[in-house]
Amino acid sequence: MNQWIAFWNILKKDMRNYYLKPPNISWGIIFPVAWTLMFFLRSREPLDIRALLPGIMSMSVLFGTTSMLAVTITFERRGRSFERLLLAPVSINLLMAAKTSGAVIFGTFNAGVPLILSLLWTDLTGVQWTVLIPAAVLIAVTSTFLGLFIAVSVSEVFEAQTFSNFFRFPMLFLCGLFIPIADLPWFLRPLSYVIPLTYGADMLKEAVNGNGVLPVQLSLGMLVLFASALFILSIRNVKRSWIG
Amino acid sequence: MSLSLLKSVTAAAVMRNLQGPILEIAGLRKDYGDIEAVRGLDLTLHFGEIFGLLGPNGAGKTSTINMITGLVKPTSGSISLKGIDCIAHVKRIQGDIGVVPDESNLYDELSGFDNLVFCASLYGMRKAVREQRATELLETFSLSDTGKRPFKAYSKGMKRKLTIAAAIMHQPPVLFLDEPTTGIDVESARQIRLLIKSLNRKGTTIMLTTHYLEEAQRLCGRIAFIARGRIVKTGTVDELLGGLRSDHLLHLTVGGQADQLAAMLHQHHPSLRCTEKGTHVVEISSDSPVELHPITAFLSGHGFPVYEARRVEPTLEDVFIAVTGINAGELESREKGGRKR
């Protein structure tokens, strides 16, 4: 019970201090709108919002969560306020779960923004919500843990941003959102399958347009596996690097 | 057993418990690659005492505190708090300790009150309890008027006080203070010293690190000098000073450069130990009483008048120099240098 008081208050503090700040809310709204406009401007044919939706949702979550968690944790470590959390009688697992929960919620909100905006222009009848919601949440979870992995590896806020991009851009091009995996050069294809976004994006495609390539159960299982592995790896790194 | 006997046995047991060790450290080591930060440190803290850990920057003070509090894993050695192995069960002991780091580590965006309430929540305190405790502590620390102000708007002294308040929100029996008065104004430092004393009177065992030797002398019951990762001397202030009290110590205020005159004097009176204590102050120490007339005559004869001669008691600074070979000025400049890094 005592541990959960700490969990809830860390989450509440992070939401209030970081995620619910006006710049971050506006980021959550502007980012998907900007991406949609970009596709609209370069498209020679009428824009199919529904076809774009899985990609926009994936990118919004990926960019939102990886940045936010890596930056906020690095920021707290620089200001040494993170030490206060490490000094508390709260298990590292629960502490990191509290820190990442805020980013997962923020990421899921980011996924919701393009979805709500698309309702203004298109009909979303037939969307498989039972696939779409877990996909959005699990993309947020894996991206958040990727952000945590980045946060452990850097000591400066600007490094967190640079290092995030090192992962994010290759992931975008390898996950099958822009170029189908089958059209990638043969030597790059195996890489696509070690990226969690591949499975998340495929689930979203299946949920919105019914054109996913992989079985939903496989994608779901792989995302859970990636989330668990990234969390365990990050906790191990936290213990080794921050309590060394 | 009669009631009165039972009472006296219980009282004796309580006294023993109060005087017994609360923290025991043995053979503690910490290596960072090739650097040996702490090299086999042994230390015991007793219930209810204020214990000072004194040493220059890089001596291993902060590394020691970080290992005790669970922020850093020791390379080897043992630490036990109230009989619990701090290394194996760090999360079990963290509820019993409060830590005030050398730099304030609260949240800039949160108000003073919210910082305290948040810190208490980390120890599982319920909302009503933590809000009441935060209000009480803001009042105790004379911060009630600024409780709603964001932490970033606080002065250095206020930040320090709030950081101490945050560390004692959960009423820990043991408090670690790392350089509690460094870099703050005289009045805030005085208030913090009074608060430390008051906390100790209420039963909190305190371990503090400082490079202000006078502060340690005023506050601490026992002191350990640490240098190059090892404890070089431990004792009560009286025990530490005892070794030097047999010395006869004089300060002469002279009309000339003290360093040159100290050298001249030592050359002429080899039995006297003469050192520069200030630009115009020469310190003379001897195992036997110092005869003043030959000294003043010698200096006056060379055209250097003696304005004042004062017998002084040895201080912790003298003990520190004697055991570490580091003088206080050097200690302070090392600390400042260290902080800039």
Coordinates of C-alpha atoms in Angstrom, one line a residue:
Chain A
M1 CA 0.0 0.0 0.0
N2 CA 2.8 2.4 1.0
Q3 CA 4.6 1.7 -2.2
W4 CA 1.5 2.5 -4.2
I5 CA 1.2 5.9 -2.5
A6 CA 4.7 6.6 -3.8
F7 CA 3.9 5.2 -7.3
W8 CA 0.7 7.4 -7.6
N9 CA 2.4 10.5 -6.4
I10 CA 5.4 10.1 -8.7
L11 CA 3.0 9.6 -11.6
K12 CA 0.9 12.6 -10.6
K13 CA 3.9 14.8 -10.1
D14 CA 5.3 13.9 -13.6
M15 CA 2.0 14.5 -15.3
R16 CA 1.6 17.9 -13.6
N17 CA 5.3 18.9 -14.0
Y18 CA 6.0 17.7 -17.5
Y19 CA 3.3 16.1 -19.5
L20 CA 0.4 18.5 -18.9
K21 CA 2.5 21.6 -19.5
P22 CA 1.0 23.7 -22.4
P23 CA 4.0 23.2 -24.7
N24 CA 3.7 19.4 -24.4
I25 CA -0.1 19.5 -25.0
S26 CA 0.4 21.6 -28.0
W27 CA 3.2 19.3 -29.3
G28 CA 0.7 16.4 -29.0
I29 CA -1.7 18.3 -31.2
I30 CA 0.6 20.1 -33.6
F31 CA 2.8 17.1 -34.4
P32 CA 0.0 14.9 -36.0
V33 CA -1.5 17.9 -37.8
A34 CA 1.9 18.8 -39.2
W35 CA 2.5 15.3 -40.5
T36 CA -1.0 15.1 -42.0
L37 CA -0.4 18.4 -43.8
M38 CA 2.9 17.3 -45.1
F39 CA 1.4 14.2 -46.7
F40 CA -1.5 16.4 -48.0
L41 CA 0.9 18.8 -49.7
R42 CA 3.1 16.2 -51.4
S43 CA 0.1 14.0 -52.5
R44 CA -1.0 14.4 -56.1
E45 CA -4.1 12.4 -55.5
P46 CA -7.0 13.1 -53.0
L47 CA -5.7 12.3 -49.6
D48 CA -6.8 9.1 -48.0
I49 CA -6.8 10.0 -44.3
R50 CA -7.7 6.5 -43.3
A51 CA -4.6 5.1 -45.1
L52 CA -2.4 7.7 -43.4
L53 CA -3.8 7.1 -39.9
P54 CA -1.7 4.1 -38.8
G55 CA 1.5 5.9 -39.8
I56 CA 0.6 9.2 -38.2
M57 CA -0.5 7.5 -35.0
S58 CA 2.7 5.5 -34.9
M59 CA 5.0 8.5 -35.5
S60 CA 3.1 10.6 -33.0
V61 CA 3.5 8.0 -30.2
L62 CA 7.1 7.2 -31.1
F63 CA 8.3 10.8 -31.2
G64 CA 6.3 11.9 -28.2
T65 CA 7.2 9.2 -25.8
T66 CA 10.9 8.5 -26.6
S67 CA 11.7 12.3 -26.3
M68 CA 9.7 13.0 -23.3
L69 CA 10.9 10.2 -21.0
A70 CA 14.6 10.5 -22.1
V71 CA 14.5 14.3 -21.6
T72 CA 12.6 14.3 -18.3
I73 CA 14.7 11.6 -16.6
T74 CA 18.0 13.2 -17.9
F75 CA 16.7 16.6 -16.7
E76 CA 16.0 15.2 -13.2
R77 CA 19.3 13.4 -13.0
R78 CA 21.1 16.7 -14.0
G79 CA 19.2 18.6 -11.3
R80 CA 19.8 15.7 -8.9
S81 CA 16.1 15.5 -8.0
F82 CA 16.2 11.9 -9.3
E83 CA 18.5 11.0 -6.4
R84 CA 15.6 11.8 -4.1
L85 CA 13.6 9.0 -5.8
L86 CA 16.5 6.6 -5.6
L87 CA 16.9 7.4 -1.8
A88 CA 13.2 6.5 -1.1
P89 CA 12.2 3.1 0.1
V90 CA 10.6 2.3 -3.2
S91 CA 11.7 -0.7 -5.3
I92 CA 13.6 0.3 -8.4
N93 CA 11.0 -1.7 -10.5
L94 CA 8.1 0.2 -9.1
L95 CA 10.0 3.5 -9.3
M96 CA 10.7 3.1 -13.0
A97 CA 7.2 1.8 -13.6
A98 CA 5.9 5.1 -12.1
K99 CA 8.3 7.2 -14.2
T100 CA 7.4 5.4 -17.4
S101 CA 3.6 5.3 -16.7
G102 CA 3.4 9.1 -17.3
A103 CA 5.1 8.8 -20.7
V104 CA 2.9 5.8 -21.6
I105 CA -0.2 7.9 -20.9
F106 CA 1.2 10.8 -22.8
G107 CA 2.0 8.5 -25.7
T108 CA -1.5 7.0 -25.8
F109 CA -2.9 10.6 -25.7
N110 CA -0.6 11.4 -28.7
A111 CA -2.1 8.4 -30.6
G112 CA -5.6 9.6 -29.7
V113 CA -5.1 13.1 -31.2
P114 CA -4.8 12.0 -34.9
L115 CA -7.6 9.6 -34.3
I116 CA -9.9 12.3 -33.1
L117 CA -8.8 14.7 -35.8
S118 CA -9.4 12.1 -38.5
L119 CA -13.0 11.7 -37.3
L120 CA -13.6 15.3 -38.6
W121 CA -12.7 14.3 -42.2
T122 CA -13.4 10.6 -42.6
D123 CA -15.6 7.8 -41.6
L124 CA -14.0 5.4 -39.2
T125 CA -16.7 2.7 -39.5
G126 CA -15.2 -0.8 -39.4
V127 CA -12.2 0.1 -37.4
Q128 CA -11.3 -2.8 -35.1
W129 CA -11.0 -1.0 -31.8
T130 CA -10.0 -4.1 -29.9
V131 CA -6.9 -4.3 -32.0
L132 CA -6.3 -0.5 -32.3
I133 CA -6.3 0.3 -28.6
P134 CA -3.9 -2.4 -27.5
A135 CA -1.6 -1.5 -30.5
A136 CA -1.5 2.2 -29.5
V137 CA -0.9 1.4 -25.9
L138 CA 1.8 -1.1 -26.6
I139 CA 3.6 1.2 -29.1
A140 CA 3.6 3.8 -26.3
V141 CA 4.9 1.2 -23.8
T142 CA 7.8 0.0 -26.1
S143 CA 8.7 3.5 -27.2
T144 CA 8.7 4.7 -23.6
F145 CA 11.0 1.8 -22.6
L146 CA 13.2 2.7 -25.5
G147 CA 13.2 6.3 -24.1
L148 CA 14.2 4.8 -20.7
F149 CA 17.0 2.9 -22.4
I150 CA 18.2 6.1 -24.0
A151 CA 17.9 8.0 -20.7
V152 CA 20.2 5.5 -18.9
S153 CA 22.8 5.8 -21.7
V154 CA 23.2 9.6 -21.7
S155 CA 24.0 12.4 -19.2
E156 CA 22.9 15.5 -21.0
V157 CA 19.5 16.6 -22.2
F158 CA 20.8 17.4 -25.7
E159 CA 22.4 14.0 -25.9
A160 CA 19.1 12.4 -25.1
Q161 CA 17.5 14.1 -28.1
T162 CA 20.4 13.2 -30.5
F163 CA 20.5 9.6 -29.3
S164 CA 16.7 9.3 -29.7
N165 CA 16.9 10.3 -33.3
F166 CA 19.6 7.7 -33.9
F167 CA 17.0 5.1 -33.1
R168 CA 13.8 6.8 -34.3
F169 CA 14.5 7.6 -37.9
P170 CA 15.9 4.2 -39.0
M171 CA 12.9 2.6 -37.2
L172 CA 10.5 4.7 -39.2
F173 CA 11.9 3.6 -42.5
L174 CA 12.4 0.0 -41.5
C175 CA 9.0 -0.7 -39.8
G176 CA 7.0 -0.9 -43.1
L177 CA 5.0 2.3 -42.7
F178 CA 6.5 4.1 -45.7
I179 CA 8.1 1.2 -47.6
P180 CA 6.6 -2.3 -47.4
I181 CA 9.1 -4.6 -45.7
A182 CA 8.9 -6.9 -48.7
D183 CA 10.3 -4.0 -50.9
L184 CA 13.3 -3.4 -48.7
P185 CA 16.7 -4.7 -49.7
W186 CA 17.1 -8.3 -48.5
F187 CA 19.8 -7.4 -46.0
L188 CA 17.6 -4.8 -44.3
R189 CA 14.6 -7.0 -43.9
P190 CA 15.7 -9.0 -40.8
L191 CA 16.3 -5.6 -39.1
S192 CA 12.6 -4.8 -39.6
Y193 CA 11.6 -7.8 -37.4
V194 CA 13.7 -6.7 -34.5
I195 CA 12.0 -3.3 -34.3
P196 CA 8.9 -3.2 -32.0
L197 CA 7.3 -0.5 -34.2
T198 CA 7.0 -3.0 -37.1
Y199 CA 4.6 -5.1 -35.1
G200 CA 2.7 -2.0 -33.6
A201 CA 2.3 -0.4 -37.0
D202 CA 1.2 -3.6 -38.6
M203 CA -1.5 -4.0 -35.9
L204 CA -2.7 -0.5 -36.5
K205 CA -2.9 -1.1 -40.3
E206 CA -4.9 -4.2 -39.6
A207 CA -7.2 -2.4 -37.2
V208 CA -7.8 0.6 -39.4
N209 CA -7.7 -0.7 -43.0
G210 CA -7.6 -4.5 -42.6
N211 CA -4.3 -4.7 -44.5
G212 CA -1.9 -5.9 -41.9
V213 CA 0.7 -8.5 -43.0
L214 CA 1.4 -10.3 -39.8
P215 CA -1.1 -12.2 -37.6
V216 CA -2.4 -9.9 -34.9
Q217 CA -1.6 -12.5 -32.1
L218 CA 2.0 -12.6 -33.3
S219 CA 2.3 -8.8 -33.3
L220 CA 0.7 -8.6 -29.9
G221 CA 3.0 -11.3 -28.4
M222 CA 6.1 -9.7 -29.9
L223 CA 5.1 -6.2 -28.5
V224 CA 4.6 -7.7 -25.0
L225 CA 8.0 -9.5 -25.4
F226 CA 9.7 -6.3 -26.5
A227 CA 8.2 -4.3 -23.7
S228 CA 9.3 -6.9 -21.1
A229 CA 12.8 -7.2 -22.5
L230 CA 13.3 -3.4 -22.8
F231 CA 12.0 -2.9 -19.2
I232 CA 14.3 -5.6 -17.8
L233 CA 17.3 -4.4 -19.8
S234 CA 16.6 -0.8 -18.7
I235 CA 16.3 -1.7 -15.0
R236 CA 19.5 -3.7 -15.2
N237 CA 21.2 -0.6 -16.8
V238 CA 19.7 1.7 -14.1
K239 CA 21.1 -0.4 -11.3
R240 CA 24.5 -0.7 -13.0
S241 CA 24.8 2.9 -14.2
W242 CA 23.0 4.9 -11.5
I243 CA 23.7 2.8 -8.4
G244 CA 27.1 1.7 -9.6
Chain B
M1 CA 10.5 -9.0 39.8
S2 CA 9.4 -5.9 41.7
L3 CA 8.0 -3.0 39.7
S4 CA 10.8 -0.7 40.7
L5 CA 13.5 -3.2 39.7
L6 CA 11.7 -3.8 36.4
K7 CA 11.7 -0.1 35.8
S8 CA 15.4 0.3 36.5
V9 CA 16.2 -2.8 34.3
T10 CA 14.2 -1.3 31.5
A11 CA 15.8 2.1 32.0
A12 CA 19.2 0.5 31.9
A13 CA 18.3 -1.4 28.7
V14 CA 17.0 1.8 27.1
M15 CA 20.2 3.6 28.1
R16 CA 22.4 0.8 26.7
N17 CA 20.3 0.9 23.5
L18 CA 20.7 4.7 23.3
Q19 CA 24.4 4.5 23.7
G20 CA 25.0 1.5 21.5
P21 CA 25.9 1.5 17.8
I22 CA 23.2 2.5 15.3
L23 CA 25.5 2.3 12.3
E24 CA 28.5 0.1 11.9
I25 CA 30.9 0.2 8.9
A26 CA 33.7 -2.2 8.4
G27 CA 36.4 -2.4 5.7
L28 CA 34.4 -0.2 3.3
R29 CA 36.0 0.3 -0.1
K30 CA 34.9 2.0 -3.3
D31 CA 36.9 1.9 -6.5
Y32 CA 36.0 3.9 -9.5
G33 CA 38.2 2.2 -12.1
D34 CA 41.7 2.8 -11.0
I35 CA 40.7 5.5 -8.5
E36 CA 40.3 4.3 -4.9
A37 CA 37.8 6.7 -3.5
V38 CA 37.3 4.9 -0.1
R39 CA 40.0 2.6 1.1
G40 CA 39.0 0.3 3.9
L41 CA 36.9 2.6 6.1
D42 CA 35.8 1.5 9.6
L43 CA 33.3 3.6 11.5
T44 CA 30.7 3.3 14.2
L45 CA 27.9 5.8 14.9
H46 CA 26.1 5.7 18.3
F47 CA 22.4 6.3 19.0
G48 CA 21.6 10.0 19.5
E49 CA 25.0 11.5 18.7
I50 CA 26.1 14.1 16.2
F51 CA 29.1 12.6 14.3
G52 CA 31.3 14.7 12.1
L53 CA 33.2 13.4 9.1
L54 CA 35.8 16.0 8.2
G55 CA 38.1 16.0 5.3
P56 CA 39.2 17.8 2.1
N57 CA 37.4 17.4 -1.2
G58 CA 38.0 14.0 -2.7
A59 CA 38.8 12.5 0.7
G60 CA 35.8 10.1 0.4
K61 CA 33.2 11.8 2.5
T62 CA 30.4 12.0 -0.1
S63 CA 31.3 8.5 -1.5
T64 CA 30.9 7.2 2.1
I65 CA 27.5 8.8 2.6
N66 CA 26.4 7.6 -0.8
M67 CA 27.3 4.0 0.0
I68 CA 25.6 4.1 3.4
T69 CA 22.4 5.6 1.9
G70 CA 22.3 3.2 -1.1
L71 CA 23.1 5.6 -3.9
V72 CA 26.4 3.8 -4.6
K73 CA 27.3 0.2 -4.3
P74 CA 30.5 -0.5 -2.3
T75 CA 33.3 -2.4 -3.9
S76 CA 33.7 -4.4 -0.7
G77 CA 33.1 -4.1 3.1
S78 CA 30.0 -4.1 5.2
I79 CA 27.5 -1.5 6.4
S80 CA 24.8 -2.2 8.9
L81 CA 22.1 0.2 10.2
K82 CA 20.2 -0.9 13.3
G83 CA 21.6 -4.4 12.6
I84 CA 20.3 -4.6 9.1
D85 CA 22.7 -5.2 6.2
C86 CA 22.5 -1.9 4.2
I87 CA 24.1 -3.4 1.1
A88 CA 21.9 -6.4 0.8
H89 CA 18.6 -4.8 2.0
V90 CA 19.1 -1.2 1.0
K91 CA 15.4 -0.5 0.5
R92 CA 14.6 -1.8 4.0
I93 CA 16.9 0.8 5.6
Q94 CA 16.0 3.8 3.4
G95 CA 12.8 4.4 5.4
D96 CA 15.0 5.0 8.5
I97 CA 17.3 7.5 7.0
G98 CA 17.1 11.1 5.8
V99 CA 19.6 12.5 3.5
V100 CA 20.5 16.2 2.8
P101 CA 22.9 16.2 -0.1
D102 CA 25.6 18.8 -0.6
E103 CA 23.4 20.6 -3.2
S104 CA 19.7 21.0 -2.9
N105 CA 17.9 18.4 -5.0
L106 CA 14.2 19.4 -4.8
Y107 CA 11.9 20.2 -7.7
D108 CA 12.3 23.7 -9.0
E109 CA 8.7 23.9 -10.4
L110 CA 7.0 22.7 -7.2
S111 CA 6.3 25.1 -4.3
G112 CA 8.0 24.6 -1.0
F113 CA 4.9 23.0 0.5
D114 CA 4.4 20.7 -2.5
N115 CA 8.0 19.6 -2.4
L116 CA 7.6 18.6 1.2
V117 CA 4.3 16.8 0.6
F118 CA 5.8 15.0 -2.5
C119 CA 8.9 13.9 -0.6
A120 CA 6.7 12.5 2.2
S121 CA 4.6 10.5 -0.3
L122 CA 7.8 8.6 -1.3
Y123 CA 7.8 7.2 2.2
G124 CA 4.2 6.1 2.0
M125 CA 2.7 8.8 4.2
R126 CA -1.0 9.5 3.8
K127 CA -2.1 12.8 2.4
A128 CA -3.6 14.3 5.5
V129 CA -0.5 13.3 7.6
R130 CA 2.0 14.6 5.1
E131 CA 0.2 17.9 4.6
Q132 CA 0.0 18.5 8.4
R133 CA 3.7 17.6 8.8
A134 CA 4.7 19.9 5.9
T135 CA 2.8 22.8 7.5
E136 CA 4.5 22.1 10.8
L137 CA 8.0 21.9 9.3
L138 CA 7.5 25.1 7.2
E139 CA 6.7 26.9 10.5
T140 CA 9.7 25.3 12.3
F141 CA 12.0 26.3 9.5
S142 CA 10.5 29.9 9.3
L143 CA 9.3 29.2 5.8
S144 CA 5.6 29.5 6.3
D145 CA 5.3 32.8 4.4
T146 CA 7.1 31.3 1.3
G147 CA 5.5 27.9 1.4
K148 CA 3.5 28.6 -1.8
R149 CA 6.4 30.1 -3.7
P150 CA 8.2 27.8 -6.3
F151 CA 11.4 26.3 -5.0
K152 CA 13.4 28.0 -7.8
A153 CA 12.4 31.4 -6.3
Y154 CA 14.0 30.5 -2.9
S155 CA 17.3 32.0 -1.7
K156 CA 20.2 29.6 -1.2
G157 CA 19.7 29.6 2.6
M158 CA 15.9 29.0 2.2
K159 CA 16.7 26.2 -0.3
R160 CA 19.0 24.6 2.2
K161 CA 16.5 24.8 5.0
L162 CA 13.7 23.3 2.8
T163 CA 16.1 20.5 1.7
I164 CA 16.6 19.6 5.4
A165 CA 12.9 19.8 6.0
A166 CA 12.3 17.4 3.1
A167 CA 14.8 15.0 4.5
I168 CA 13.1 14.8 7.9
M169 CA 9.4 14.7 6.7
H170 CA 9.2 11.0 7.5
Q171 CA 10.9 11.5 10.9
P172 CA 14.0 9.3 10.2
P173 CA 16.0 8.2 13.3
V174 CA 19.2 8.8 11.4
L175 CA 20.0 11.9 9.3
F176 CA 22.9 12.4 7.0
L177 CA 23.9 16.0 6.2
D178 CA 26.5 16.6 3.5
E179 CA 28.0 20.1 3.9
P180 CA 24.8 21.6 5.4
T181 CA 26.0 25.2 5.6
T182 CA 28.3 25.5 2.6
G183 CA 27.6 28.5 0.4
I184 CA 24.9 30.1 2.4
D185 CA 24.8 33.4 4.4
V186 CA 25.9 33.6 8.0
E187 CA 22.4 34.0 9.5
S188 CA 21.0 31.0 7.6
A189 CA 24.0 28.9 8.6
R190 CA 23.4 29.9 12.2
Q191 CA 19.7 28.9 12.0
I192 CA 20.7 25.6 10.4
R193 CA 23.1 24.8 13.2
L194 CA 20.4 25.5 15.7
L195 CA 18.0 23.2 13.8
I196 CA 20.6 20.5 13.7
K197 CA 21.1 20.8 17.5
S198 CA 17.3 20.8 18.1
L199 CA 16.8 17.7 15.9
N200 CA 19.5 15.9 17.8
R201 CA 18.0 16.9 21.2
K202 CA 14.8 15.2 20.0
G203 CA 16.7 12.0 19.4
T204 CA 17.8 12.1 15.8
T205 CA 21.3 10.6 15.3
I206 CA 23.1 12.8 12.9
M207 CA 26.2 12.3 10.7
L208 CA 27.4 15.4 9.0
T209 CA 30.3 16.2 6.7
T210 CA 31.8 19.6 6.6
H211 CA 35.0 21.4 5.9
Y212 CA 34.2 24.1 8.4
L213 CA 36.2 22.8 11.3
E214 CA 34.8 25.4 13.7
E215 CA 31.2 24.2 12.8
A216 CA 32.2 20.6 13.5
Q217 CA 33.7 21.6 16.8
R218 CA 30.5 23.4 17.8
L219 CA 28.1 20.7 16.8
C220 CA 29.7 17.3 16.9
G221 CA 30.1 15.0 19.9
R222 CA 32.6 12.9 18.0
I223 CA 34.6 13.6 14.9
A224 CA 36.5 11.5 12.4
F225 CA 39.1 13.0 10.1
I226 CA 39.1 11.4 6.7
A227 CA 41.9 11.8 4.2
R228 CA 42.6 9.9 0.9
G229 CA 39.8 7.5 1.6
R230 CA 40.8 6.5 5.1
I231 CA 39.8 7.5 8.6
V232 CA 43.0 9.0 10.1
K233 CA 41.7 9.9 13.5
T234 CA 38.5 9.6 15.5
G235 CA 37.5 10.8 18.9
T236 CA 35.5 13.3 20.9
V237 CA 36.5 17.0 20.4
D238 CA 38.2 16.8 23.8
E239 CA 40.1 13.6 22.9
L240 CA 41.2 15.1 19.7
L241 CA 42.3 18.3 21.2
G242 CA 43.9 16.5 24.2
G243 CA 46.9 15.5 22.3
L244 CA 47.7 19.1 21.4
R245 CA 46.7 20.7 24.7
S246 CA 50.1 19.9 26.2
D247 CA 51.5 22.3 23.6
H248 CA 52.2 25.9 24.5
L249 CA 50.7 28.0 21.7
L250 CA 51.3 31.7 21.1
H251 CA 50.2 34.2 18.5
L252 CA 52.4 37.2 18.0
T253 CA 51.2 40.2 16.0
V254 CA 54.3 41.6 14.4
G255 CA 55.3 44.6 12.2
G256 CA 56.6 42.6 9.3
Q257 CA 55.9 39.7 7.0
A258 CA 55.0 36.8 9.2
D259 CA 56.4 34.1 6.9
Q260 CA 59.9 35.7 6.9
L261 CA 59.8 36.4 10.6
A262 CA 58.7 32.8 11.4
A263 CA 61.7 31.5 9.5
M264 CA 64.1 33.9 11.2
L265 CA 62.7 33.0 14.6
H266 CA 63.0 29.3 14.0
Q267 CA 66.5 29.7 12.9
H268 CA 67.4 31.7 16.0
H269 CA 65.3 29.5 18.4
P270 CA 65.4 26.0 16.9
S271 CA 63.3 24.6 19.8
L272 CA 60.3 26.7 18.8
R273 CA 58.0 25.7 16.0
C274 CA 57.2 28.9 14.2
T275 CA 54.6 29.2 11.4
E276 CA 52.8 32.0 9.6
K277 CA 49.2 32.3 10.8
G278 CA 48.3 35.5 9.0
T279 CA 50.1 38.2 7.1
H280 CA 51.4 39.7 10.3
V281 CA 50.7 36.9 12.8
V282 CA 53.3 34.3 13.7
E283 CA 52.3 31.2 15.6
I284 CA 54.8 29.8 18.0
S285 CA 54.3 26.4 19.6
S286 CA 56.6 24.6 22.0
D287 CA 56.5 21.6 24.4
S288 CA 57.6 23.9 27.3
P289 CA 56.5 27.4 28.3
V290 CA 57.6 30.0 25.9
E291 CA 59.8 32.8 27.3
L292 CA 58.6 36.0 25.6
H293 CA 61.4 38.5 26.4
P294 CA 64.1 36.9 24.2
I295 CA 61.7 36.7 21.3
T296 CA 60.4 40.2 21.4
A297 CA 64.0 41.5 22.0
F298 CA 65.2 39.5 19.0
L299 CA 62.5 40.8 16.7
S300 CA 62.7 44.4 17.9
G301 CA 66.5 44.2 17.5
H302 CA 65.9 43.4 13.9
G303 CA 63.5 46.3 13.5
F304 CA 60.3 44.4 13.7
P305 CA 58.1 45.5 16.6
V306 CA 55.8 43.1 18.4
Y307 CA 52.4 44.6 18.9
E308 CA 50.6 41.8 20.7
A309 CA 51.3 38.4 22.2
R310 CA 48.3 36.1 22.8
R311 CA 48.2 32.6 24.3
V312 CA 45.7 30.5 22.2
E313 CA 44.0 27.1 22.8
P314 CA 44.5 24.5 20.1
T315 CA 41.6 24.1 17.7
L316 CA 40.4 21.2 15.6
E317 CA 42.2 22.9 12.7
D318 CA 45.5 22.3 14.5
V319 CA 44.6 18.7 15.0
F320 CA 43.5 18.4 11.4
I321 CA 46.8 19.8 10.2
A322 CA 48.7 17.5 12.6
V323 CA 47.0 14.3 11.4
T324 CA 46.5 15.1 7.7
G325 CA 49.3 17.5 6.9
I326 CA 46.7 19.6 5.1
N327 CA 46.1 23.2 6.3
A328 CA 42.7 24.7 6.6
G329 CA 43.2 27.3 3.9
E330 CA 44.2 24.5 1.5
L331 CA 41.2 22.5 2.7
E332 CA 38.8 25.4 1.9
S333 CA 40.4 26.1 -1.5
R334 CA 40.2 22.4 -2.4
E335 CA 36.6 22.4 -1.5
K336 CA 35.9 25.5 -3.6
G337 CA 37.9 24.0 -6.5
G338 CA 36.0 20.8 -6.1
R339 CA 32.7 22.5 -6.3
K340 CA 33.6 24.3 -9.5
R341 CA 34.3 21.0 -11.2

